[in-house]
Coordinates of C-alpha atoms and ligand atoms in Angstrom, one line a residue:
M1 CA 43.2 160.0 54.3
L2 CA 39.9 161.8 54.9
P3 CA 36.9 160.1 53.4
P4 CA 35.0 162.2 50.9
S5 CA 32.2 162.9 53.4
T6 CA 34.6 164.5 55.8
L7 CA 36.0 166.6 53.0
Y8 CA 32.6 167.8 52.2
H9 CA 31.7 168.6 55.8
Y10 CA 35.0 170.4 56.3
S11 CA 34.6 172.7 53.3
H12 CA 30.9 173.2 54.1
S13 CA 31.5 174.5 57.6
Y14 CA 34.5 176.5 56.4
A15 CA 32.3 178.3 53.9
A16 CA 29.5 178.8 56.4
S17 CA 31.7 180.4 59.0
S18 CA 33.0 182.9 56.5
L19 CA 29.7 183.8 55.1
K20 CA 30.4 187.6 55.1
S21 CA 33.4 187.3 52.9
F22 CA 31.8 184.5 51.0
W23 CA 32.3 186.1 47.6
F24 CA 35.8 187.1 48.4
F25 CA 36.8 183.6 49.4
I26 CA 35.3 181.7 46.5
P27 CA 38.5 181.7 44.5
T28 CA 40.5 180.6 47.5
T29 CA 38.0 177.9 48.4
L30 CA 38.0 176.6 44.8
A31 CA 41.8 176.5 44.8
L32 CA 41.8 174.7 48.1
L33 CA 39.3 172.1 46.9
T34 CA 41.2 171.6 43.7
S35 CA 44.4 171.0 45.6
L36 CA 42.6 168.6 47.8
F37 CA 41.2 166.8 44.8
I38 CA 44.6 166.6 43.2
L39 CA 46.2 165.2 46.5
F40 CA 43.4 162.7 46.8
Y41 CA 43.8 161.7 43.2
I42 CA 47.6 161.2 43.6
Y43 CA 47.0 159.2 46.8
Y44 CA 44.3 157.1 45.3
T45 CA 46.3 156.2 42.1
S46 CA 49.3 155.4 44.2
I47 CA 47.1 152.9 46.2
I48 CA 46.1 151.3 43.0
F49 CA 49.7 151.1 42.0
T50 CA 50.8 149.6 45.3
I51 CA 48.0 146.9 45.3
H52 CA 48.9 146.1 41.7
H53 CA 52.5 145.8 42.6
Q54 CA 51.8 143.5 45.5
H55 CA 49.6 141.1 43.6
Y56 CA 51.4 140.9 40.3
N57 CA 54.9 141.7 41.1
L58 CA 55.3 139.7 44.3
Q59 CA 58.9 140.0 45.0
P60 CA 60.5 143.2 46.4
T61 CA 63.0 144.8 44.1
F62 CA 66.2 144.6 46.0
Q63 CA 68.9 146.9 44.7
F64 CA 72.3 145.5 44.0
K65 CA 75.0 147.2 45.9
S66 CA 78.2 147.5 43.9
P67 CA 80.5 145.4 45.9
S68 CA 83.7 147.4 45.9
P69 CA 84.3 150.8 44.4
T70 CA 88.0 150.4 44.7
L71 CA 88.3 147.4 42.5
H72 CA 88.9 147.6 38.7
P73 CA 89.2 144.1 37.7
N74 CA 89.6 142.7 34.2
R75 CA 86.3 140.9 33.7
S76 CA 87.4 138.7 30.8
E77 CA 90.0 137.0 32.8
F78 CA 87.9 134.8 35.1
I79 CA 84.8 134.4 33.0
N80 CA 85.9 131.3 31.2
T81 CA 88.1 130.0 34.0
F82 CA 85.9 130.1 37.0
K83 CA 82.8 128.0 37.7
L84 CA 81.0 127.6 40.9
D85 CA 80.2 124.0 41.9
G86 CA 77.1 122.9 40.2
Y87 CA 76.6 126.1 38.3
E88 CA 76.6 127.0 34.7
L89 CA 77.4 130.6 34.0
Q90 CA 74.2 132.2 32.9
S91 CA 74.6 132.9 29.2
Q92 CA 73.8 136.5 29.4
H93 CA 76.6 137.0 31.9
G94 CA 79.4 135.9 29.7
L95 CA 81.0 138.8 27.8
A96 CA 81.2 136.8 24.6
S97 CA 77.7 135.5 24.6
Q98 CA 76.6 138.9 25.8
A99 CA 77.9 140.5 22.6
S100 CA 76.4 137.8 20.4
S101 CA 73.0 137.9 22.1
K102 CA 72.7 141.7 21.9
E103 CA 70.2 141.6 19.0
S104 CA 68.3 138.5 19.9
N105 CA 68.0 139.2 23.6
P106 CA 68.2 142.9 24.5
V107 CA 67.1 142.2 28.1
G108 CA 70.1 140.0 28.6
N109 CA 72.3 143.0 28.5
A110 CA 70.7 144.8 31.4
I111 CA 73.4 143.7 33.8
T112 CA 74.0 147.2 35.1
Y113 CA 70.3 147.5 36.2
G114 CA 70.4 144.4 38.4
S115 CA 69.5 140.8 38.0
Q116 CA 67.2 139.1 35.7
K117 CA 64.3 137.4 37.4
F118 CA 65.7 133.9 37.6
D119 CA 69.4 134.7 38.0
V120 CA 70.5 133.5 41.4
F121 CA 73.0 136.4 41.8
H122 CA 72.4 140.0 41.1
D123 CA 75.6 140.0 39.2
K124 CA 77.6 136.8 39.4
D125 CA 80.6 138.1 37.5
I126 CA 81.2 141.0 39.9
F127 CA 80.5 138.8 42.9
V128 CA 82.9 136.0 41.9
E129 CA 85.6 138.5 41.0
D130 CA 85.2 140.5 44.2
Y131 CA 84.9 137.3 46.3
K132 CA 88.3 136.2 45.0
E133 CA 89.8 139.5 45.9
M134 CA 88.2 139.2 49.3
N135 CA 89.5 135.7 49.8
R136 CA 93.0 136.8 48.9
S137 CA 93.3 140.0 50.9
F138 CA 90.7 140.4 53.6
K139 CA 92.3 140.5 57.1
I140 CA 90.7 140.3 60.5
Y141 CA 92.3 141.0 63.8
V142 CA 90.6 139.2 66.8
Y143 CA 91.0 140.7 70.2
P144 CA 93.1 138.1 72.0
H145 CA 91.9 136.4 75.2
K146 CA 93.8 133.9 77.3
K147 CA 92.7 130.4 77.9
D148 CA 92.6 131.1 81.7
D149 CA 90.4 134.2 81.2
P150 CA 87.5 133.9 83.7
F151 CA 85.2 134.4 80.6
A152 CA 87.1 132.1 78.3
N153 CA 83.8 130.3 77.8
V154 CA 82.3 133.4 76.3
L155 CA 85.3 134.8 74.4
L156 CA 87.1 131.8 73.0
P157 CA 85.6 129.4 70.4
M158 CA 83.7 126.5 71.8
K159 CA 85.4 123.2 72.0
S160 CA 82.2 121.2 71.5
E161 CA 80.4 120.9 68.2
P162 CA 78.0 123.8 67.6
S163 CA 74.4 122.7 68.3
G164 CA 70.8 124.0 68.5
N165 CA 69.1 127.1 67.3
Y166 CA 72.0 129.5 67.7
A167 CA 74.7 127.2 66.2
S168 CA 75.5 129.8 63.6
E169 CA 77.1 132.0 66.2
S170 CA 79.6 129.4 67.3
Y171 CA 80.2 128.0 63.9
F172 CA 81.2 131.4 62.7
K173 CA 83.7 132.0 65.5
K174 CA 85.2 128.5 65.2
A175 CA 85.6 128.9 61.5
L176 CA 87.0 132.4 61.6
M177 CA 89.7 131.7 64.2
K178 CA 91.2 128.9 62.1
S179 CA 90.9 130.7 58.8
H180 CA 93.4 132.4 56.6
F181 CA 91.6 135.7 57.2
I182 CA 93.1 136.0 60.7
T183 CA 96.1 138.3 61.2
K184 CA 98.1 138.8 64.3
D185 CA 99.2 142.2 63.1
P186 CA 96.5 144.8 63.8
T187 CA 98.1 147.3 61.4
E188 CA 97.2 145.1 58.4
A189 CA 93.7 144.4 59.6
D190 CA 90.6 145.6 57.6
L191 CA 88.3 144.8 60.5
F192 CA 88.5 144.0 64.2
F193 CA 86.5 141.1 65.7
M194 CA 85.0 141.3 69.2
P195 CA 84.7 137.6 70.0
F196 CA 82.1 137.6 72.7
S197 CA 79.2 135.2 72.3
I198 CA 75.8 136.5 73.2
A199 CA 74.4 132.9 73.5
S200 CA 77.2 131.9 75.9
L201 CA 76.6 135.1 78.0
R202 CA 73.0 134.3 78.1
H203 CA 73.7 130.8 79.5
D204 CA 76.5 131.9 81.9
R205 CA 75.0 132.1 85.4
R206 CA 77.3 134.9 86.4
I207 CA 75.8 137.1 83.6
G208 CA 72.4 135.9 82.4
V209 CA 70.0 137.9 80.4
G210 CA 70.1 140.8 82.9
G211 CA 73.9 141.1 82.8
I212 CA 74.6 141.1 79.1
K213 CA 74.4 144.9 78.5
D214 CA 76.8 145.6 81.3
F215 CA 79.2 143.0 80.2
I216 CA 79.3 144.4 76.6
R217 CA 79.7 148.0 77.9
D218 CA 82.6 146.9 80.1
Y219 CA 84.2 144.9 77.2
V220 CA 84.2 147.9 74.9
E221 CA 85.5 150.2 77.6
N222 CA 88.3 147.7 78.1
I223 CA 89.4 147.4 74.5
N224 CA 89.1 151.2 74.3
R225 CA 91.4 151.6 77.2
N226 CA 93.9 149.0 76.2
Y227 CA 94.2 149.4 72.5
P228 CA 94.2 152.4 70.1
Y229 CA 91.9 150.9 67.4
W230 CA 88.5 151.6 68.7
N231 CA 89.0 155.3 69.1
R232 CA 90.3 155.7 65.6
T233 CA 86.9 155.1 64.0
G234 CA 84.5 155.1 66.9
G235 CA 84.2 151.4 66.4
A236 CA 83.3 151.5 62.7
D237 CA 85.9 148.9 61.8
H238 CA 84.8 146.6 64.5
F239 CA 82.2 143.8 64.3
Y240 CA 80.6 141.1 66.4
V241 CA 78.4 138.1 65.4
A242 CA 75.3 137.0 67.3
C243 CA 72.4 134.7 66.6
H244 CA 70.6 134.7 69.9
S245 CA 67.6 137.0 69.9
V246 CA 68.5 138.6 73.2
G247 CA 71.3 140.2 71.2
R248 CA 68.9 142.7 69.9
S249 CA 69.1 144.7 73.1
A250 CA 72.6 143.6 74.2
M251 CA 74.1 146.9 72.9
D252 CA 71.8 149.2 74.7
K253 CA 74.6 150.3 77.1
A254 CA 77.2 150.4 74.3
A255 CA 75.8 153.0 71.9
D256 CA 79.0 153.1 69.8
V257 CA 78.7 149.4 69.0
K258 CA 75.0 149.8 68.0
F259 CA 75.5 152.9 65.9
N260 CA 79.0 152.4 64.5
A261 CA 80.1 148.8 64.5
I262 CA 79.0 146.1 62.1
Q263 CA 76.5 143.9 63.7
V264 CA 76.2 140.5 62.0
V265 CA 73.0 139.1 63.6
C266 CA 70.2 136.6 63.0
S267 CA 67.6 139.2 64.0
S268 CA 67.8 141.5 61.1
S269 CA 64.5 143.3 61.1
Y270 CA 64.1 146.9 60.2
F271 CA 61.8 147.3 63.1
L272 CA 64.3 146.3 65.8
S273 CA 65.8 149.4 67.2
G274 CA 69.1 147.7 67.6
Y275 CA 69.5 146.7 63.9
I276 CA 70.6 149.3 61.3
T277 CA 69.9 148.1 57.8
H278 CA 72.8 148.3 55.3
K279 CA 75.3 149.0 58.1
D280 CA 74.6 145.7 59.7
A281 CA 74.2 142.3 58.1
C282 CA 72.0 139.2 58.4
L283 CA 73.6 136.0 59.8
P284 CA 71.4 133.1 58.6
Q285 CA 70.1 130.9 61.3
I286 CA 71.2 127.4 60.3
W287 CA 70.9 124.2 62.3
P288 CA 73.9 121.9 62.2
R289 CA 73.4 119.3 59.6
N290 CA 75.8 116.9 58.0
D291 CA 74.6 115.0 55.0
N292 CA 72.0 116.1 52.4
P293 CA 68.6 114.4 52.6
S294 CA 68.9 111.3 50.4
N295 CA 65.6 112.0 48.6
L296 CA 66.2 115.8 48.2
V297 CA 65.6 115.8 44.5
S298 CA 63.5 112.7 44.1
S299 CA 61.0 113.5 46.8
I300 CA 57.4 113.9 45.5
R301 CA 56.0 117.1 46.8
K302 CA 52.2 116.5 47.0
K303 CA 51.3 119.4 49.3
L304 CA 51.2 122.9 48.0
A305 CA 52.4 124.6 51.1
F306 CA 53.3 123.9 54.7
F307 CA 53.7 125.8 57.9
A308 CA 54.3 124.7 61.5
G309 CA 55.1 126.8 64.5
A310 CA 53.8 128.4 67.6
V311 CA 51.1 131.0 67.0
N312 CA 52.9 133.8 68.8
S313 CA 52.5 136.8 66.5
P314 CA 49.5 138.5 64.9
L315 CA 50.9 137.5 61.5
R316 CA 51.0 133.8 62.4
K317 CA 47.6 134.1 63.9
N318 CA 46.4 135.6 60.6
V319 CA 47.9 132.8 58.6
V320 CA 46.6 130.0 60.8
E321 CA 43.1 131.5 61.0
T322 CA 43.0 132.0 57.2
W323 CA 44.3 128.6 56.1
K324 CA 43.7 126.2 59.0
N325 CA 40.9 124.2 57.2
D326 CA 42.5 124.3 53.7
S327 CA 43.3 121.1 51.8
D328 CA 46.3 122.5 49.9
I329 CA 48.0 124.8 52.4
F330 CA 48.8 122.9 55.5
V331 CA 49.2 125.0 58.6
H332 CA 49.9 123.4 62.0
H333 CA 50.1 124.9 65.3
G334 CA 51.3 123.0 68.3
R335 CA 53.0 119.6 68.0
L336 CA 53.5 118.1 64.6
K337 CA 52.4 114.4 64.3
T338 CA 54.6 113.7 61.3
P339 CA 58.4 114.3 61.1
Y340 CA 59.2 117.9 60.3
A341 CA 61.7 116.7 57.6
D342 CA 59.0 114.7 55.8
E343 CA 56.7 117.7 55.7
L344 CA 59.4 119.9 54.2
L345 CA 60.3 117.2 51.7
G346 CA 56.7 116.7 50.8
S347 CA 55.7 120.3 50.2
K348 CA 56.3 122.5 47.2
F349 CA 56.4 125.7 49.3
C350 CA 57.3 126.3 52.9
L351 CA 56.0 129.3 54.7
H352 CA 58.2 131.4 56.8
V353 CA 56.0 133.6 58.9
K354 CA 57.5 136.2 61.2
G355 CA 56.9 135.1 64.8
Y356 CA 57.5 136.7 68.1
E357 CA 61.2 136.5 67.5
V358 CA 62.7 137.6 64.2
N359 CA 64.9 134.9 62.7
T360 CA 65.5 132.9 59.7
A361 CA 65.6 129.3 60.9
R362 CA 62.7 128.3 58.7
I363 CA 64.3 129.7 55.6
G364 CA 67.4 127.6 56.3
D365 CA 65.2 124.6 56.9
S366 CA 63.2 125.1 53.6
L367 CA 66.3 125.5 51.5
Y368 CA 68.0 122.4 53.1
Y369 CA 65.0 120.3 52.2
G370 CA 64.5 121.8 48.8
C371 CA 61.3 123.5 49.6
V372 CA 60.7 126.9 48.0
P373 CA 60.5 129.5 50.9
V374 CA 57.5 131.8 51.0
I375 CA 58.5 134.7 53.2
I376 CA 55.7 136.5 55.0
A377 CA 57.6 139.0 57.1
D378 CA 57.4 142.6 56.1
Y379 CA 60.8 144.4 56.0
Y380 CA 63.8 142.5 57.0
D381 CA 67.2 142.0 55.5
L382 CA 67.2 138.5 54.1
P383 CA 70.6 136.7 54.3
F384 CA 73.1 137.7 51.6
V385 CA 70.7 140.1 50.0
D386 CA 73.6 142.1 48.7
V387 CA 74.6 139.2 46.5
L388 CA 71.7 136.8 46.1
N389 CA 68.6 137.6 44.1
W390 CA 65.9 136.3 46.5
K391 CA 63.2 136.6 43.9
S392 CA 64.9 133.9 41.9
F393 CA 64.4 131.2 44.6
S394 CA 61.7 132.4 47.0
V395 CA 58.4 134.0 47.1
V396 CA 58.3 137.2 49.2
V397 CA 54.8 138.5 50.0
T398 CA 53.4 141.0 52.5
A399 CA 50.9 140.4 55.2
L400 CA 48.2 141.9 52.9
D401 CA 48.7 138.9 50.6
I402 CA 47.8 136.2 53.1
P403 CA 44.2 135.8 51.8
F404 CA 45.6 135.4 48.3
L405 CA 48.3 133.0 49.1
K406 CA 46.7 130.0 47.6
K407 CA 45.9 131.8 44.3
I408 CA 49.4 133.1 44.1
L409 CA 51.1 129.8 44.8
I410 CA 48.8 127.8 42.5
G411 CA 49.5 130.4 39.8
M412 CA 53.2 129.8 40.2
V413 CA 52.8 126.1 39.9
S414 CA 50.7 126.2 36.8
S415 CA 52.8 128.8 35.0
G416 CA 56.0 126.8 35.5
E417 CA 57.5 129.4 37.7
Y418 CA 57.6 127.0 40.6
L419 CA 60.0 124.7 38.8
K420 CA 62.4 127.5 38.2
L421 CA 62.3 128.6 41.8
K422 CA 62.9 125.0 42.9
K423 CA 65.8 124.6 40.6
N424 CA 67.3 127.7 42.0
V425 CA 66.7 126.5 45.6
L426 CA 68.9 123.6 44.9
K427 CA 71.5 126.0 43.5
V428 CA 71.6 128.4 46.5
R429 CA 71.6 125.6 49.2
E430 CA 75.4 125.6 49.3
H431 CA 75.4 129.2 50.5
F432 CA 73.4 128.2 53.6
Q433 CA 75.5 125.3 54.9
W434 CA 78.2 125.2 57.5
H435 CA 81.3 123.1 57.0
S436 CA 84.3 122.6 59.2
P437 CA 86.6 123.5 57.9
P438 CA 84.7 126.0 55.7
I439 CA 84.6 125.6 51.9
D440 CA 84.4 128.3 49.3
F441 CA 81.0 130.0 49.0
D442 CA 79.5 128.3 52.0
V443 CA 77.7 130.2 54.7
F444 CA 80.9 131.2 56.4
C445 CA 82.5 132.6 53.3
M446 CA 79.3 134.4 52.4
V447 CA 79.2 136.1 55.8
M448 CA 82.9 137.0 55.3
Y449 CA 81.9 138.5 52.0
E450 CA 79.1 140.6 53.6
L451 CA 81.7 141.9 56.0
W452 CA 84.1 142.7 53.2
L453 CA 81.3 144.8 51.5
R454 CA 81.0 146.8 54.6
R455 CA 84.7 147.6 55.2
S456 CA 85.1 150.1 52.4
S457 CA 84.2 153.3 54.1
I458 CA 86.7 152.9 56.9
P459 CA 89.9 154.3 55.4
I460 CA 88.1 157.5 54.7
L461 CA 87.2 157.8 58.4
L462 CA 90.8 157.1 59.3
E463 CA 92.0 159.9 57.1
A464 CA 89.5 162.3 58.6
S465 CA 90.6 161.6 62.1
Ligands
NAG1 C1 92.1 141.6 30.1 O1 92.6 140.2 30.1 C2 92.7 139.7 28.8 C3 93.1 138.2 28.9 O2 94.0 138.0 29.9 C4 93.7 140.5 27.9 O3 93.7 140.0 26.6 C5 93.2 142.0 27.9 O4 94.1 142.8 27.2 C6 93.0 142.5 29.3 N1 92.4 143.8 29.3 C7 92.8 144.8 30.0 C8 92.0 146.1 29.8 O5 93.7 144.7 30.8
NAG2 C1 90.3 131.1 48.9 O1 91.5 131.0 49.6 C2 91.9 129.7 50.0 C3 93.1 129.7 50.9 O2 94.1 130.6 50.4 C4 92.2 128.9 48.7 O3 92.5 127.5 49.1 C5 90.9 128.9 47.9 O4 91.2 128.2 46.6 C6 90.5 130.3 47.6 N1 89.3 130.3 46.8 C7 89.0 131.2 45.8 C8 87.7 131.0 45.1 O5 89.8 132.0 45.4
NAG3 C1 89.8 156.6 73.7 O1 88.9 157.7 74.0 C2 88.4 157.6 75.4 C3 87.4 158.8 75.6 O2 87.2 159.5 74.4 C4 89.5 157.7 76.4 O3 89.0 157.6 77.7 C5 90.5 156.6 76.1 O4 91.6 156.7 77.0 C6 91.0 156.6 74.7 N1 91.8 155.4 74.5 C7 93.0 155.4 74.0 C8 93.7 154.1 73.9 O5 93.6 156.5 73.7
NAG4 C1 37.3 125.7 60.0 O1 36.5 124.7 60.5 C2 35.8 124.9 61.7 C3 35.1 123.6 62.2 O2 35.0 122.8 61.1 C4 34.9 126.1 61.5 O3 34.2 126.4 62.8 C5 35.7 127.3 61.1 O4 34.8 128.4 60.8 C6 36.5 127.0 59.8 N1 37.4 128.1 59.6 C7 37.6 128.7 58.4 C8 38.5 129.8 58.3 O5 37.0 128.3 57.4

């Protein structure tokens, strides 16, 4: 936007240069100035609106994607019969209570417009219904590889227990291969799984970081040559799963995978050229953990907010610079002196600040320890955003909000909003945990559901070919 002084200067020199036809140009000049004024006015008021939006309506408004256009289920059938572990059906979601609450609570009927602020799901009824259909009928064909394949370590599920930062990748493959979603008959498959592991390729000395792109290109060429499935859709009914951050450039020599296939990845930022939002999906980065912390609910959370991590991005630098001396928001860089778990258990809010790598490990950590995540990372697909209403259990702010963080969080505690968020954190935790074998609605099943949502356009492509 031009500052007013530039505008003035511009119109001034414009008028001076056309002095001869000055009288002739007066109407034109006036019209030009009026349009500029209107443009400026629109721009200015939209700034006010945006700032207002950022400060008073902190969470982004994620749109609910209707899960399956092909499904016409009978809603009343499951409503009274199905209950998620630990959940009560929200009263405004039951058809019966919906009818009776029409007068007293008109907002409660706004189901078609998306979720209420503190509902954990955008629309739980549709989700549960569609999930059951997915669980019953979804079929995946996995490209088969022999045990003596020289790259069996990359292509077959790991024998050892998944571990470390990228555990999600191997948990998924292990769980899928043993699940009832697998079919040996490719003609009945909804989707085709390419089982290479980016993390294993990264650690394989024959491949390494430098060789991943070539490996993937060759892999796709191979399945293209040996099977008819890739060519039918240009790869649109194929998917892979990767958590390692080198995965973001792994498809650089396999454009079809990048542009057509479904990429289920931990690095789900809109700003990564390899990630295509809505087509691809976020795989949450979850460390392997067995039991729940014993003091999950009872823990007294004295600290307002906590962050620890390397200062490796401008955003983190900003957070650390702004809050390093604060007595309510604890930011640490470098080594923590206290156990990480104690910090997460002792804080009301836990900051997830986008670092050099884009990932969601801290979100998984916060939820596990019952700490309300505060997400400061502009524009990325949060895990299961098609299903879960993130504003009901987290605080999503933009980089511009960093200086106001304390005010925002204290406001949430004093208004009671914090307690609702925390209650919902305890509800959504189950969707962020791995189990072997998987259990309904855990992270594996949620990822399967995200894949199911993305399968629907494929038969149309098939007909067209
Ligand atoms: C839906 O299911 C209920 C209970 O099983 C049944 O009474 C009702 O007629 C069904 N409605 C439709 C449209 O099939
Ligand atoms: C999902 O499918 C499995 C295996 O068929 C079954 O045990 C489980 O009850 C199903 N879950 C739901 C919610 O339908
Ligand atoms: C798929 O298409 C590619 C090139 O378009 C071709 O080289 C390949 O042979 C095709 N594969 C099959 C199995 O028809
Ligand atoms: C934090 O404290 C240090 C030393 O006490 C001081 O130099 C610095 O300016 C303070 N920073 C902020 C952001 O208040």
